[in-house]
PDB file of C-alpha atoms and ligand atoms in Angstrom:
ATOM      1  CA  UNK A  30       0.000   0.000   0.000  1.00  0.00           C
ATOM      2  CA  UNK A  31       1.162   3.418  -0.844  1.00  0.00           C
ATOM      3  CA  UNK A  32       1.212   5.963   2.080  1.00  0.00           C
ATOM      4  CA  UNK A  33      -0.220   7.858   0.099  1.00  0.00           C
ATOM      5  CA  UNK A  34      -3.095   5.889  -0.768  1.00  0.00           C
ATOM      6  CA  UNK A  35      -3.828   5.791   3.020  1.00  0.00           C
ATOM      7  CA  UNK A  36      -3.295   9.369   3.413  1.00  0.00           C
ATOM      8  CA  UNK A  37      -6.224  10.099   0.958  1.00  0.00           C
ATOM      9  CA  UNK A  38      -8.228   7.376   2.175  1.00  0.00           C
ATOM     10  CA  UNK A  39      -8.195   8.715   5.629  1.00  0.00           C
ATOM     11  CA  UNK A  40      -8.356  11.616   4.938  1.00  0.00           C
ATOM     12  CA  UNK A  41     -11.984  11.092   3.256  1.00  0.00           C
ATOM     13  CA  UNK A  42     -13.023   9.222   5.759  1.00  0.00           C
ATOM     14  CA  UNK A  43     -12.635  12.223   8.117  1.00  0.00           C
ATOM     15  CA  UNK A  44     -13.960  14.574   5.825  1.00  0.00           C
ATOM     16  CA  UNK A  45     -16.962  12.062   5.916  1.00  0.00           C
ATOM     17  CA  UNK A  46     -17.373  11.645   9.743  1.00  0.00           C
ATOM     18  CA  UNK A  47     -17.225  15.466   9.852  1.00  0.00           C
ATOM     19  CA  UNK A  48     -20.227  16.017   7.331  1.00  0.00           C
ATOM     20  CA  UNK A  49     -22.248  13.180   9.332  1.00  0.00           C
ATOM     21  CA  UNK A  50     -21.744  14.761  12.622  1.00  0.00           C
ATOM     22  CA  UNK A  51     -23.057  18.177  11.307  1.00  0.00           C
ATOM     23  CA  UNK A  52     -25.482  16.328   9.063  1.00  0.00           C
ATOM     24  CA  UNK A  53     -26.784  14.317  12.304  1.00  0.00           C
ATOM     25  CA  UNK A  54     -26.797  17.957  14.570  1.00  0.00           C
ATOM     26  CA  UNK A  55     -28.502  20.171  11.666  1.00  0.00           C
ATOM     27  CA  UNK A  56     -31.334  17.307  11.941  1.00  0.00           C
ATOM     28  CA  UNK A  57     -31.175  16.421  15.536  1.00  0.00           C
ATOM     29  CA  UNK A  58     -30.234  12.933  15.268  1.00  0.00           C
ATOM     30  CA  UNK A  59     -27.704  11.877  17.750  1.00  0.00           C
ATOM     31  CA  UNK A  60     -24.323  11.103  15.973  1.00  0.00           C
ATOM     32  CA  UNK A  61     -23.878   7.491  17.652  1.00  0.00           C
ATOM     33  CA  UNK A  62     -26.672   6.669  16.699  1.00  0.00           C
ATOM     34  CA  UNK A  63     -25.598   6.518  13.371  1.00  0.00           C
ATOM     35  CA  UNK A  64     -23.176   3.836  11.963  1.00  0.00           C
ATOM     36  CA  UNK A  65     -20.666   3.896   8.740  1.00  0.00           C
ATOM     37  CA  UNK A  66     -20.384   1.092   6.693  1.00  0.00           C
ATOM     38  CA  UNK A  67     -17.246   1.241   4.145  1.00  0.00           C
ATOM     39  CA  UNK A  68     -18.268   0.008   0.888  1.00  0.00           C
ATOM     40  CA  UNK A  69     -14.799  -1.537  -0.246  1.00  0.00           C
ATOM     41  CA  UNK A  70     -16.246  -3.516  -3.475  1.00  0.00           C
ATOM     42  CA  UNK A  71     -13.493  -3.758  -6.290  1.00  0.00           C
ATOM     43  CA  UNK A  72     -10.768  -2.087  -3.661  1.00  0.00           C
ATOM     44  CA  UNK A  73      -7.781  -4.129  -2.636  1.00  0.00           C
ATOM     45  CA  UNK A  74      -7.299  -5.422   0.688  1.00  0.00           C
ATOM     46  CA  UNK A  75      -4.807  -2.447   1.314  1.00  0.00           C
ATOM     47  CA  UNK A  76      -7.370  -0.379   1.001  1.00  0.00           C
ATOM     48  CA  UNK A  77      -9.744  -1.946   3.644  1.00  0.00           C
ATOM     49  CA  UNK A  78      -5.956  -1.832   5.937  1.00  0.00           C
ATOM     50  CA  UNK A  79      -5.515   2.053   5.400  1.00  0.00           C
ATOM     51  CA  UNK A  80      -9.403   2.175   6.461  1.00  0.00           C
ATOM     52  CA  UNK A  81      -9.025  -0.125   9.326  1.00  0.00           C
ATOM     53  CA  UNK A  82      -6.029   1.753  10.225  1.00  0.00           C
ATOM     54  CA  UNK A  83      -8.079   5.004  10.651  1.00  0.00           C
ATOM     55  CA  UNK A  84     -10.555   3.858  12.613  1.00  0.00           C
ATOM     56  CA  UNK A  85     -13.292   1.757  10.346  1.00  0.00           C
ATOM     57  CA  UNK A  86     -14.211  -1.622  11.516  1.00  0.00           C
ATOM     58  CA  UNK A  87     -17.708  -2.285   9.382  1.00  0.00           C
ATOM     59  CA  UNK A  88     -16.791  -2.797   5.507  1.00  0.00           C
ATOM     60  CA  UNK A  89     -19.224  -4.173   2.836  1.00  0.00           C
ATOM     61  CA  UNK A  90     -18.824  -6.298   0.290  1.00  0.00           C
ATOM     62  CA  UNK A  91     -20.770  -7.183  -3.486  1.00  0.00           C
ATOM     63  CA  UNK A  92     -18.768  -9.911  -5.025  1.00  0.00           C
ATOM     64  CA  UNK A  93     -18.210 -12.874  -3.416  1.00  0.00           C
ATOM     65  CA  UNK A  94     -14.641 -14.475  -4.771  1.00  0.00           C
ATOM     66  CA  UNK A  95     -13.319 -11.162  -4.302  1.00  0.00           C
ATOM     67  CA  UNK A  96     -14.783 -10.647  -0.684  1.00  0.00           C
ATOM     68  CA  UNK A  97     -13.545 -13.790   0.767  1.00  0.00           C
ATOM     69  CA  UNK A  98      -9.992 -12.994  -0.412  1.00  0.00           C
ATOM     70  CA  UNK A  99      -9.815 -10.101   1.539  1.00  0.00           C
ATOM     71  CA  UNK A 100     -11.563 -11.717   4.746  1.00  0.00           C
ATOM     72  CA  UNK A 101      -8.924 -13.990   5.151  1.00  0.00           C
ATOM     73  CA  UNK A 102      -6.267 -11.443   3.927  1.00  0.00           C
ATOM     74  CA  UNK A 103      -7.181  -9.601   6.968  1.00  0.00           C
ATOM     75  CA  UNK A 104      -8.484 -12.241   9.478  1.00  0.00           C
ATOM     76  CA  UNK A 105      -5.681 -10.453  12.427  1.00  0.00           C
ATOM     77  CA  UNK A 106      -8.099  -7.292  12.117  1.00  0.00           C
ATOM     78  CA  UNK A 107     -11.349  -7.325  13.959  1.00  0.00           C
ATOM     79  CA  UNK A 108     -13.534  -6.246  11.415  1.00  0.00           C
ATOM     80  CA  UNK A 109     -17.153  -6.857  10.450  1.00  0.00           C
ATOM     81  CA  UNK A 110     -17.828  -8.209   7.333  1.00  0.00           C
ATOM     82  CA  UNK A 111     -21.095  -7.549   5.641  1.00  0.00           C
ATOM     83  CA  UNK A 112     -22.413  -8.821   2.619  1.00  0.00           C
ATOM     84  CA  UNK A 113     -24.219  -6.592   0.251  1.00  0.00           C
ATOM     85  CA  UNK A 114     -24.608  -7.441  -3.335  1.00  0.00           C
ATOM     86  CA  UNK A 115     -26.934 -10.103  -5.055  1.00  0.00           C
ATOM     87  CA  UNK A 116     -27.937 -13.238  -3.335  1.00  0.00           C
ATOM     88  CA  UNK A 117     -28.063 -16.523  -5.212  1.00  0.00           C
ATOM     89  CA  UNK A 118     -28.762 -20.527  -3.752  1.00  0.00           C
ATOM     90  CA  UNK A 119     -25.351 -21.302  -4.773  1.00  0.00           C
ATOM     91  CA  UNK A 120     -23.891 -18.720  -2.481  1.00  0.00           C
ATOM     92  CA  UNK A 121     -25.463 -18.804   0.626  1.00  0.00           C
ATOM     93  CA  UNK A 122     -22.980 -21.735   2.373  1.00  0.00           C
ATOM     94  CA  UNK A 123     -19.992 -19.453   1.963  1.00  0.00           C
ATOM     95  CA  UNK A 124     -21.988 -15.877   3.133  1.00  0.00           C
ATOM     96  CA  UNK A 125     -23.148 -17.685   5.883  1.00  0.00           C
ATOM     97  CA  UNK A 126     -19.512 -19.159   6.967  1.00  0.00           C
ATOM     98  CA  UNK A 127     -17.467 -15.963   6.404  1.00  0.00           C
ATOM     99  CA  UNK A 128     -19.586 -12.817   6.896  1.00  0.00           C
ATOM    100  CA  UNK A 129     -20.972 -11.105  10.268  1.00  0.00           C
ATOM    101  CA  UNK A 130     -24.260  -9.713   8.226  1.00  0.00           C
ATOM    102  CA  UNK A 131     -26.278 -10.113   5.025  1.00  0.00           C
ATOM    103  CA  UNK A 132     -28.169  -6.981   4.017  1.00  0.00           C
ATOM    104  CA  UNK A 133     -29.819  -8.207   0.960  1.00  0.00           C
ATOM    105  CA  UNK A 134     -32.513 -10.658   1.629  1.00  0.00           C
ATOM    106  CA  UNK A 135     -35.075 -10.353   0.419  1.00  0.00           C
ATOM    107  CA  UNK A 136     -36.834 -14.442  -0.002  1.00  0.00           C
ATOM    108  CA  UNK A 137     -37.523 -17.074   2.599  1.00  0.00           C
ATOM    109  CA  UNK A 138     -35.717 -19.593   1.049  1.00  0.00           C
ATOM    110  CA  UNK A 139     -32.661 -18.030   0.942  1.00  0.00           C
ATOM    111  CA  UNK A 140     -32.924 -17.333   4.541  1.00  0.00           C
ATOM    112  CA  UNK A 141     -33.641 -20.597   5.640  1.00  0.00           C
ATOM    113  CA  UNK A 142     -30.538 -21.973   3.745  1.00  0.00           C
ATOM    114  CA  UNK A 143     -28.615 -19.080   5.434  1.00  0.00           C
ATOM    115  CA  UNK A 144     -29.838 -19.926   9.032  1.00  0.00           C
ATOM    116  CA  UNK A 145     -29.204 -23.928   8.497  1.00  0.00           C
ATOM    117  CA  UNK A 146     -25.557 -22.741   7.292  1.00  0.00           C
ATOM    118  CA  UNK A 147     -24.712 -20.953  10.067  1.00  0.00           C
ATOM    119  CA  UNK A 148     -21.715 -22.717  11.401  1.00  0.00           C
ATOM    120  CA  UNK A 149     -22.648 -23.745  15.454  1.00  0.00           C
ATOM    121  CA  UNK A 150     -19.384 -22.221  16.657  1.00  0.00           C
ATOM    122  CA  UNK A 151     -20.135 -18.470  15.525  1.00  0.00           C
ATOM    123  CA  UNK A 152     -23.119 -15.948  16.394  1.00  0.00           C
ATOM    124  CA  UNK A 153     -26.149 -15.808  14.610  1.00  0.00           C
ATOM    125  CA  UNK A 154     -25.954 -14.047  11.281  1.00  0.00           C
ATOM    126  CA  UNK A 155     -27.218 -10.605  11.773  1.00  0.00           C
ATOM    127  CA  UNK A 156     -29.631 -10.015   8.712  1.00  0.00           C
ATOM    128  CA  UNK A 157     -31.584  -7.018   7.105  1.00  0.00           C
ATOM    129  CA  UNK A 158     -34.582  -7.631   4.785  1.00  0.00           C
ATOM    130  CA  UNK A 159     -33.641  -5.441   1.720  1.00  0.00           C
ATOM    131  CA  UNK A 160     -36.743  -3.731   0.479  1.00  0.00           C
ATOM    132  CA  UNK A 161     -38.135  -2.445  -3.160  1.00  0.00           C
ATOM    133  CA  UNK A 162     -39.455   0.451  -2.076  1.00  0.00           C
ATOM    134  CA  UNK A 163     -39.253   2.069  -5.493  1.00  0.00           C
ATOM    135  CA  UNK A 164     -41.070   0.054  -7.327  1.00  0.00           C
ATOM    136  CA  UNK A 165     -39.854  -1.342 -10.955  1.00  0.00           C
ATOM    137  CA  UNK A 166     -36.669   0.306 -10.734  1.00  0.00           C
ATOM    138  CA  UNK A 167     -35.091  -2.378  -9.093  1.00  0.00           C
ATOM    139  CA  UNK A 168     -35.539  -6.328  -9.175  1.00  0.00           C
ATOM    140  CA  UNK A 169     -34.262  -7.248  -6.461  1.00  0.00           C
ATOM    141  CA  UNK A 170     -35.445  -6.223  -2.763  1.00  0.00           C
ATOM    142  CA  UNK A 171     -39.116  -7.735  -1.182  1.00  0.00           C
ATOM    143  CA  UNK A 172     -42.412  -5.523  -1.878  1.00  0.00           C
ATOM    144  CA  UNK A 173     -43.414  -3.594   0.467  1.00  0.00           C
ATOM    145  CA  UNK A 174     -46.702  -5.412   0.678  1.00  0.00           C
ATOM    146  CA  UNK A 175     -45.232  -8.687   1.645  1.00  0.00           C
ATOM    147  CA  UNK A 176     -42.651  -7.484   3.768  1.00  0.00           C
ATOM    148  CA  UNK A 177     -44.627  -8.034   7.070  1.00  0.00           C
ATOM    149  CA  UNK A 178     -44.929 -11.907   6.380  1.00  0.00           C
ATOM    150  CA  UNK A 179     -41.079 -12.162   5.163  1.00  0.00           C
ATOM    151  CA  UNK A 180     -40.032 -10.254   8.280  1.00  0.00           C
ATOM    152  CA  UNK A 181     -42.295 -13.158  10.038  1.00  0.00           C
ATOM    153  CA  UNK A 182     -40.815 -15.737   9.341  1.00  0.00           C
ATOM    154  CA  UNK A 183     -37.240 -14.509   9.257  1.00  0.00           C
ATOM    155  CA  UNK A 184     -37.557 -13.744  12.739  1.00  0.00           C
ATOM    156  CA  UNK A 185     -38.625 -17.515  13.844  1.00  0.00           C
ATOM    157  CA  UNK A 186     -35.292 -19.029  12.039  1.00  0.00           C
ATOM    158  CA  UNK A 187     -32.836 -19.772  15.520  1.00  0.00           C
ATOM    159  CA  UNK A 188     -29.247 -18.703  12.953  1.00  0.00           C
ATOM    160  CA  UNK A 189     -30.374 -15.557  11.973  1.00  0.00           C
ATOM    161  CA  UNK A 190     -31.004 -12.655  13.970  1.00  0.00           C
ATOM    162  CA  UNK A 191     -33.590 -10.055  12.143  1.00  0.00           C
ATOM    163  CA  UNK A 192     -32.080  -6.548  12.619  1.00  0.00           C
ATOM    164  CA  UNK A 193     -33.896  -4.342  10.707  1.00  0.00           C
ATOM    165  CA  UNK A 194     -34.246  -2.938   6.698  1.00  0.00           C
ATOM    166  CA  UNK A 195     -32.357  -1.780   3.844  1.00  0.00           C
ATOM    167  CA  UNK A 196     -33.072   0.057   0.635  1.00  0.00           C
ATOM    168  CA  UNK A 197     -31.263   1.302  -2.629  1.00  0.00           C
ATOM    169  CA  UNK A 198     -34.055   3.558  -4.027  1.00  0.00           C
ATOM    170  CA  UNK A 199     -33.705   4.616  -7.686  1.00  0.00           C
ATOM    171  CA  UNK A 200     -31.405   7.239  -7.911  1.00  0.00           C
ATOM    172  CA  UNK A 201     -32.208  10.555  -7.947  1.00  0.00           C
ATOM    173  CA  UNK A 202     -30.828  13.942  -7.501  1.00  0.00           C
ATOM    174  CA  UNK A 203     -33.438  15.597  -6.329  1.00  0.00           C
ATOM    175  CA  UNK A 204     -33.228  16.135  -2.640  1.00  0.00           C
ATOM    176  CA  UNK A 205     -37.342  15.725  -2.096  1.00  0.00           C
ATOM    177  CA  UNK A 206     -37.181  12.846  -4.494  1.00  0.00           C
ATOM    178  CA  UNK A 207     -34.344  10.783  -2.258  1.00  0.00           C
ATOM    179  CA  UNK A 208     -36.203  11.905   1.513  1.00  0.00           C
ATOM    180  CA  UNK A 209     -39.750  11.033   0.322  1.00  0.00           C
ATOM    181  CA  UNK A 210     -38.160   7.297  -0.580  1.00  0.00           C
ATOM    182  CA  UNK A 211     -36.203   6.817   2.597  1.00  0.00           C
ATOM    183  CA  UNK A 212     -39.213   7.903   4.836  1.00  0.00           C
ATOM    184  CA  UNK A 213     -41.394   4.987   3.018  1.00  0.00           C
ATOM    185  CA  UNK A 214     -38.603   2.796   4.306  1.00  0.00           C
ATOM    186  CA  UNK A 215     -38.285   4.288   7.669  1.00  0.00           C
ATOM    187  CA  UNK A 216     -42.319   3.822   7.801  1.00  0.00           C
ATOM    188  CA  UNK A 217     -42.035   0.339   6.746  1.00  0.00           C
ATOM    189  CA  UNK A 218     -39.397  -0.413   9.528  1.00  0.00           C
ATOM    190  CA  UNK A 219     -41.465   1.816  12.231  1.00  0.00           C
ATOM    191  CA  UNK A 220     -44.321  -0.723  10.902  1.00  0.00           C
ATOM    192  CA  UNK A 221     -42.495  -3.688  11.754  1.00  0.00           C
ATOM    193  CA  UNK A 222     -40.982  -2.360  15.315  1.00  0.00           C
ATOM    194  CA  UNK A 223     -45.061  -1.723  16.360  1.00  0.00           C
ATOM    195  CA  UNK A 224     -45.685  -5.180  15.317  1.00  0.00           C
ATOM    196  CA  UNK A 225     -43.488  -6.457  18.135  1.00  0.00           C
ATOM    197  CA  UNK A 226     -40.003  -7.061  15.880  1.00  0.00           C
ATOM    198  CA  UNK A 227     -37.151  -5.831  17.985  1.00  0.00           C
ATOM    199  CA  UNK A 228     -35.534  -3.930  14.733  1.00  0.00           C
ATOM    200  CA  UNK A 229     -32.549  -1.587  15.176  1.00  0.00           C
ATOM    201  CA  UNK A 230     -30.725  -0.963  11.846  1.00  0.00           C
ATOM    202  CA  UNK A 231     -32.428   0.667   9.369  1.00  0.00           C
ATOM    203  CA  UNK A 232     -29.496   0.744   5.957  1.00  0.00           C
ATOM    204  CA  UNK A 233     -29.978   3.274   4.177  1.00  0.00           C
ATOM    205  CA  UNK A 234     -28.212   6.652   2.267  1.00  0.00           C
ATOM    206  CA  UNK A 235     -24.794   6.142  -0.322  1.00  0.00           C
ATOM    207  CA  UNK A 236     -22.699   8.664  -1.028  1.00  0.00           C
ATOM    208  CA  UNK A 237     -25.202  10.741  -2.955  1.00  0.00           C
ATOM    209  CA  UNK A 238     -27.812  11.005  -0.636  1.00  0.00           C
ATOM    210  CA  UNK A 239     -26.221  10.918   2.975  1.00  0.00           C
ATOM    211  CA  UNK A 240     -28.239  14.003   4.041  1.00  0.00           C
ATOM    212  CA  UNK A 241     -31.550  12.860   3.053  1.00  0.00           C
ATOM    213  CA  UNK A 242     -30.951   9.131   4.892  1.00  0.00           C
ATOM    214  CA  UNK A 243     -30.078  11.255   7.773  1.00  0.00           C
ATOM    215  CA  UNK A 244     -32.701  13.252   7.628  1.00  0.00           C
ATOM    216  CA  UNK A 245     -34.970  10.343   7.486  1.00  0.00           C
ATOM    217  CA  UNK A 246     -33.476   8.092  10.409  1.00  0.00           C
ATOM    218  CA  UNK A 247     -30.585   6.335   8.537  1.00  0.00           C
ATOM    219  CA  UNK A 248     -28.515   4.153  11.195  1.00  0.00           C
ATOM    220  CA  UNK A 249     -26.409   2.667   8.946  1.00  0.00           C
ATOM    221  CA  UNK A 250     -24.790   5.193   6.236  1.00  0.00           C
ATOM    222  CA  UNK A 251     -23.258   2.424   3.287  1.00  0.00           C
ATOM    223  CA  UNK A 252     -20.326   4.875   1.167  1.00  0.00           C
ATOM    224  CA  UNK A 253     -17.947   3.430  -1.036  1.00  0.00           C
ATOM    225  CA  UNK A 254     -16.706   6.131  -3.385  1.00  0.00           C
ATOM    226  CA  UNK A 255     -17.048   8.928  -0.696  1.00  0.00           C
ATOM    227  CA  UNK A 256     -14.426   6.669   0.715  1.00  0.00           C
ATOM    228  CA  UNK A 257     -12.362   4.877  -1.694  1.00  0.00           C
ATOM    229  CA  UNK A 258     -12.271   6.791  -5.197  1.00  0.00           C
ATOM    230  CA  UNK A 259     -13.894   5.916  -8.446  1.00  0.00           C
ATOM    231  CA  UNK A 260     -14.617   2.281  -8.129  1.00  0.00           C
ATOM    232  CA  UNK A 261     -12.255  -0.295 -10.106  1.00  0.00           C
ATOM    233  CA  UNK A 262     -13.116  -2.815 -12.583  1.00  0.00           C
ATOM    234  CA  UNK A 263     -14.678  -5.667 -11.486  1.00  0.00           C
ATOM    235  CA  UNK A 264     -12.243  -8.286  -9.898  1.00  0.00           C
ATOM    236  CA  UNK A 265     -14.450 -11.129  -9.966  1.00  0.00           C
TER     237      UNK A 265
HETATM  238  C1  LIG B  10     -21.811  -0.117  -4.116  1.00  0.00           C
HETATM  239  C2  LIG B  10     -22.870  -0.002  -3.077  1.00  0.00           C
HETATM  240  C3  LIG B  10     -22.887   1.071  -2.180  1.00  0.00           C
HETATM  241  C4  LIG B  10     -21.888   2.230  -2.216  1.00  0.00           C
HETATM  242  O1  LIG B  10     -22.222   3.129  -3.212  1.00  0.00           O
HETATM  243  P1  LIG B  10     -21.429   4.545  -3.358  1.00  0.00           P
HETATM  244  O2  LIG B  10     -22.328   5.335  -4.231  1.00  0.00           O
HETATM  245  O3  LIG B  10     -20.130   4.230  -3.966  1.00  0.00           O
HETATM  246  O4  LIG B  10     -21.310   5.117  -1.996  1.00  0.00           O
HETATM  247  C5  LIG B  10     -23.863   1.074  -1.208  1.00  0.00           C
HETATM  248  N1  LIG B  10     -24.786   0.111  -1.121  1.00  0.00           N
HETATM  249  C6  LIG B  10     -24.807  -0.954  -1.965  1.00  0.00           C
HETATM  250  C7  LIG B  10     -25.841  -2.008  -1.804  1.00  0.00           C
HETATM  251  C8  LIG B  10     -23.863  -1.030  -2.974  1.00  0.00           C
HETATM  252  O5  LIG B  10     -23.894  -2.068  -3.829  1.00  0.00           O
END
C-alpha cells in the first residue's frame, strides 16, 4: 500500500465523519446513533488496511470471490464483514460461513438456507430484509406489501437474527425525491418495530444522498466512493 493511498483514504473518511456529525446535529439525530459502513467492493485489501487503520471496523462487500480474499487477507483485524450485493442458492454456504451480516434478503428460502448454514461455533448471522421500495426500478429487494410476512418468518429461524431494513431507491438527484423514498422505508421499519419485531438498523443513504438518509433516520450510512475513489473494474 502506498502511504499515500492511506493518506487520501483517511483523509476522506474524516472529511466524511465530519459532514455526518453536522449532518446528524442540523437534523437532531444523535451522531452514535448513526453507523458507517465502508463500501470496499473492487478495492484491494490495502485499502480496507488504510481504512481499518483510521478507525473503520464495518466494511461491505458485493462480489463474493473477491470478498472472501480479503476476509482472510485480513483475518488479524477485527472487522465486520457484511455482505451486500446479489444473493443466489449457490452462495449462501460461503456468506453464511465468512460474513458477520447479510443486508440483501429479500426471499424465505434463501434465509432458511442461510440460518441452516450458520456454522454452530459463531453468532447468529445478523440479517436485514432489503426492500423495493421504489417500485420497478429495481428487481431485487421484497415488496413492500409482503414485507410483514417475510419479516415473520425470518424472525422464527434460531441462525439468523432479524435486525432491521435496507433500501437502494432509484437514484435521484433531487433532494425531495431521495427523503420522500427513505421515509417509506423508515415507515415500513417503524411498521415492523409496532408489530413487536425488535428492529434496530435501518441501511440506508450512499454517497449521494447521505443528508436525506439522515434526515430520514438512517442508522447505517453504506459509502464506497465517498471513501475509496472511483470504483475499479470488477475483480471477480
Ligand atoms: C456499491 C454499493 C454502495 C456504495 O455506493 P457509493 O455510491 O459508492 O457510496 C452502497 N450500497 C450498496 C448495496 C452497494 O452495492
Amino acid at each position: 500500500m502506498s502511504d499515500q493511498r492511506a493518506e487520501i483514504i483517511r483523509g476522506r473518511l474524516e472529511v466524511l465523519r465530519h459532514a455526518i456529525d453536522e449532518w446528524c446535529r442540523h437534523y437532531g439525530r444523535q451522531p452514535a446513533a448513526v453507523r458507517l459502513l465502508a463500501v470496499s467492493k473492487t478495492f484491494p485489501a490495502s485499502d480496507v488496511a488504510a481504512a481499518a487503520a483510521a478507525g473503520q471496523r464495518a466494511f461491505g462487500e458485493s462480489y463474493l470471490k473477491e470478498a472472501l480474499e480479503k476476509i482472510a487477507a485480513l483475518r488479524h483485524l477485527p472487522l465486520e464483514w457484511h455482505f451486500i450485493g446479489p444473493l443466489q442458492s449457490n452462495k449462501t454456504r460461503l456468506i453464511a460461513e465468512h460474513f458477520d451480516w447479510v443486508q440483501s434478503l429479500d426471499r424465505l428460502k434463501l434465509a432458511e438456507r442461510l440460518s441452516a448454514q450458520r456454522p454452530a461455533d459463531r453468532a447468529p448471522l445478523n440479517v436485514l430484509l432489503q426492500v423495493n421500495i421504489s417500485g420497478e426500478a429495481s428487481k431485487s429487494g421484497v415488496a413492500l406489501p409482503e414485507l410483514p410476512a417475510l419479516a415473520e418468518a425470518v424472525r422464527r429461524l434460531p441462525r439468523l437474527r432479524l435486525r432491521g431494513l435496507m433500501a437502494i431507491p432509484a437514484p435521484s438527484r433531487d433532494f425531495g425525491a431521495q427523503r420522500t423514498a427513505f421515509r417509506a422505508l423508515h415507515q415500513a421499519y417503524r411498521m415492523l418495530q409496532e408489530k413487536g419485531l425488535a428492529l434496530d438498523t435501518l441501511s440506508m443513504g450512499m454517497s449521494a444522498d447521505l443528508e436525506a438518509a439522515i434526515a430520514e433516520g438512517s442508522t447505517l450510512l453504506r459509502v464506497g466512493t465517498g471513501i475509496f475513489g472511483p470504483r475499479r473494474p470488477k475483480t471477480g
